Amino acid sequence: MASLNITNVEKSFGHTHILKGINMDIQDGEFIILVGPSGCGKSTLMNCIAGLEDVTGGQICIEDHDITGVLPKDRDIAMVFQSYALYPNMNVRKNISFALEIRKLPKAEIEREVERVAKLLQIEHLLDRKPGQLSGGQRQRVAMGRALARHPKIYLFDEPLSNLDAKLRVEMRTEIKKLHQRLGTTIVYVTHDQIEAMTLADRIAVMKDGHIQQFGTPQEVYDNPANRFVAGFMGSPSMNFIDTELVNHEGQVCVKLLVMDQLHYLPTPSSERGLLERVGQKVVLGIRPEQITHVIPHYASNPSTFIVKAKIDVIEPTGPDTLVLVKMNEQEVNCRVEPHEAGKPGETMSLMINMSKTVFFDPITGERL
Amino acid sequence: MNTNPNRRYADITGRALLYAALGIMAIYYLLPLALMIVTSFRSMDEIRMGQLIDWPTQLNLDAWRIAWSEAQIGARSERGLQPYFINSMLITLPAVAISTLIGAVNGYVLSFWRFRGSNLFFGLLLFGCFLPFQAILLPHANVLGRMGISGSITGLIFTHVVYGLAFTTLFFRNYYVTLPGELIKAAQLDGAGFWRIFWRIILPLSTPILTVCVIWQFTQVWNDFLFGVTFSDPSSQPVTVGLNNLVNSSTGERRYNVDMAGAIIAALPTLLVYVIAGKYFVRGLTAGSVKG
């Protein structure tokens, strides 16, 4: 367990710059998720932390010790790989004890440690099996066991759940979270699954093109995205982006919204301060699907909610909610409504828009206003 | 289930034709071997009196004994193929072991520890697979001479190791690139170094390709005639050269039975290797092509 400080880390392969100045300060015991689309550099950053790739520039410190040039084996880091990377020729017990044997721990201690880890992960009955005889979930556990066995300072998880089926993935997700709560270890975890990111992380780092776009708690990243990319990446279905214009309407900064030939002026939330000077300019309104719902009577009187009538194009039932696709400003917008309130395609329904959590972006740069 | 009777007859006819074709080809390939075996058990009198191709009237082992230890080959004091056979063993076993092992290390480096220019290195190494060995005879003789090992068993081992490496490296490299690279990363984080990863993780996973490589190299080295005849002196000649000399040293009549027995003796080790490890050979050759 330890803190991890990454300062200005850069990595290039020839002329391809993968990491362009990464800065992260990770506290002892934090669960950090690196998330981003493929090719954003998250796995490269992970390999740099582990020492499997040399950095081109910058510094990596564990507990204030500079480990930038240190060999992987001397960094005291354990990693769980996407393919699990269990040694196929060794049984589970050997897989777990391999690192301990190399570190020349006494036999009795190795045995004790294997027992402890096996008990922790409930794989005691699998110890004498070869990896080939295990199911995907069991291999996943063994891979975690191998990481846990030597009490490293930092754990790295490289998309550890992406090879599991959907049900098992949810189970293992919960289990990893429990494990972290129990052991209080520092974890850096790479995923491209934003639900995994939201559920597991203490803080999320959203990456794109070798830069960290935003580094904050899941709720911050969700409610207060730094730019349009982060807003669109986190959340499923993703945030609606509506091209619109800021106008001064009856003394309030409003956005223009055309729904079924009816022009609405919706006041922007007072928290979005920078909008006044942009009046008259084009902006992108970001609004999450759950902020456009069917009309809920006791919310309807709330000053930040507005009711519009819209024609339903498509409905997508998900079980708990039904997603209703409508057009606003000639653009498709997803709304999340109660299943029995949703109309049929072609029908008109009243939708309640909650403006209090809307965000605004520059249409060209995509930056938050 | 297939219930249509016409389809069933068509299937059966197809099968029958297939097996007939396979049978004919098998006979075509086995017939020379069968003739050799049959002839080697006949006495010269039988061969002289009767047909060239006939069953032996009695099992006569004279030809085998003569070929193995009594035939006068060239002007040597030792008789028979035995000393040549021992030479071949002394050359083949170390040459196969060394070239296989170095090939494994080469493949390991070229797959997991790439360095600047490693692809170019591998590409150049592949030229070795297409090299006509006649082209290097003279320069290589020079090299052996300067090393002071020309005409010796050591010289032949060295030659076979050097010219076998292109193939063994190719085998191992192509097998290892199918192994997941994360395995190496995991072992590195576990604290294992270059050699420990090789011995403890990579080599134990190499059984199929080791088998292929050993069979390939064994066959190549054992059956080699060109190097054996060029780079040896009488005390280090391999069995292929011995067989050639046996068949060509004529003092009077040609002893077909001895020639046949000698040829079988010379071919026996490779034959045995194929029979014992043949199924691994096929399995290993295809091992690289299917992932997982």
CSV table of C-alpha atoms in Angstrom, one decimal, chain B residues 89-189:
chain,number,residue,atom,x,y,z
B,89,MET,CA,25.6,-40.8,-33.3
B,90,LEU,CA,28.4,-38.8,-32.0
B,91,ILE,CA,27.7,-36.0,-34.5
B,92,THR,CA,23.9,-36.1,-34.6
B,93,LEU,CA,23.1,-36.2,-30.9
B,94,PRO,CA,25.1,-33.1,-29.8
B,95,ALA,CA,24.3,-31.2,-33.0
B,96,VAL,CA,20.6,-31.7,-32.6
B,97,ALA,CA,20.7,-30.8,-28.9
B,98,ILE,CA,22.8,-27.7,-29.3
B,99,SER,CA,21.0,-26.4,-32.4
B,100,THR,CA,17.6,-27.0,-30.9
B,101,LEU,CA,18.5,-25.3,-27.7
B,102,ILE,CA,20.1,-22.2,-29.3
B,103,GLY,CA,17.1,-22.1,-31.7
B,104,ALA,CA,14.8,-22.0,-28.7
B,105,VAL,CA,16.7,-19.1,-27.1
B,106,ASN,CA,16.8,-17.3,-30.4
B,107,GLY,CA,13.1,-17.7,-30.9
B,108,TYR,CA,12.5,-16.6,-27.4
B,109,VAL,CA,14.5,-13.4,-27.9
B,110,LEU,CA,13.0,-12.7,-31.3
B,111,SER,CA,9.5,-13.1,-29.9
B,112,PHE,CA,9.6,-11.5,-26.5
B,113,TRP,CA,12.7,-9.4,-26.2
B,114,ARG,CA,12.7,-7.5,-29.4
B,115,PHE,CA,15.6,-5.2,-29.9
B,116,ARG,CA,16.3,-2.5,-32.5
B,117,GLY,CA,16.6,-4.3,-35.8
B,118,SER,CA,15.4,-7.7,-34.5
B,119,ASN,CA,13.0,-8.1,-37.4
B,120,LEU,CA,15.8,-7.4,-39.9
B,121,PHE,CA,18.0,-9.9,-38.0
B,122,PHE,CA,15.2,-12.5,-38.3
B,123,GLY,CA,14.8,-11.7,-41.9
B,124,LEU,CA,18.5,-12.2,-42.6
B,125,LEU,CA,18.5,-15.4,-40.6
B,126,LEU,CA,15.8,-16.8,-42.8
B,127,PHE,CA,18.2,-16.6,-45.8
B,128,GLY,CA,19.9,-19.5,-44.1
B,129,CYS,CA,16.9,-21.6,-44.9
B,130,PHE,CA,17.3,-21.1,-48.6
B,131,LEU,CA,21.0,-21.2,-48.7
B,132,PRO,CA,22.4,-23.9,-51.1
B,133,PHE,CA,25.0,-25.6,-49.0
B,134,GLN,CA,27.3,-26.3,-52.0
B,135,ALA,CA,27.8,-22.5,-52.1
B,136,ILE,CA,29.5,-22.4,-48.6
B,137,LEU,CA,31.6,-25.5,-48.8
B,138,LEU,CA,34.9,-23.7,-49.6
B,139,PRO,CA,34.6,-20.8,-47.3
B,140,HIS,CA,33.4,-23.0,-44.5
B,141,ALA,CA,36.3,-25.4,-45.0
B,142,ASN,CA,38.5,-22.4,-44.6
B,143,VAL,CA,36.7,-21.5,-41.3
B,144,LEU,CA,37.0,-25.0,-40.0
B,145,GLY,CA,40.7,-25.0,-40.9
B,146,ARG,CA,41.4,-21.7,-39.1
B,147,MET,CA,39.5,-23.0,-36.0
B,148,GLY,CA,41.6,-26.1,-36.1
B,149,ILE,CA,38.7,-28.5,-36.1
B,150,SER,CA,38.6,-29.6,-39.8
B,151,GLY,CA,38.1,-33.2,-40.4
B,152,SER,CA,37.0,-33.8,-36.8
B,153,ILE,CA,33.7,-34.8,-35.2
B,154,THR,CA,33.7,-31.4,-33.4
B,155,GLY,CA,34.0,-29.7,-36.8
B,156,LEU,CA,30.9,-31.6,-38.2
B,157,ILE,CA,28.9,-30.8,-35.0
B,158,PHE,CA,29.8,-27.1,-35.4
B,159,THR,CA,28.8,-27.2,-39.1
B,160,HIS,CA,25.5,-28.8,-38.4
B,161,VAL,CA,24.7,-26.4,-35.5
B,162,VAL,CA,25.5,-23.3,-37.6
B,163,TYR,CA,23.5,-24.4,-40.6
B,164,GLY,CA,20.6,-25.8,-38.6
B,165,LEU,CA,20.1,-22.6,-36.7
B,166,ALA,CA,18.1,-20.9,-39.4
B,167,PHE,CA,15.5,-23.6,-39.3
B,168,THR,CA,15.4,-24.1,-35.5
B,169,THR,CA,15.1,-20.4,-34.9
B,170,LEU,CA,12.3,-20.1,-37.4
B,171,PHE,CA,10.4,-23.0,-35.7
B,172,PHE,CA,10.7,-21.6,-32.2
B,173,ARG,CA,10.1,-18.0,-33.2
B,174,ASN,CA,6.9,-18.9,-35.1
B,175,TYR,CA,5.7,-21.0,-32.2
B,176,TYR,CA,6.5,-18.4,-29.5
B,177,VAL,CA,4.8,-15.5,-31.3
B,178,THR,CA,1.5,-17.4,-30.7
B,179,LEU,CA,2.1,-17.4,-26.9
B,180,PRO,CA,0.5,-14.4,-25.1
B,181,GLY,CA,3.1,-11.7,-24.4
B,182,GLU,CA,1.3,-11.0,-21.1
B,183,LEU,CA,2.8,-14.2,-19.8
B,184,ILE,CA,6.2,-12.6,-20.0
B,185,LYS,CA,5.0,-9.4,-18.4
B,186,ALA,CA,3.4,-11.3,-15.5
B,187,ALA,CA,6.6,-13.3,-14.9
B,188,GLN,CA,8.7,-10.1,-15.0
B,189,LEU,CA,6.4,-8.5,-12.4
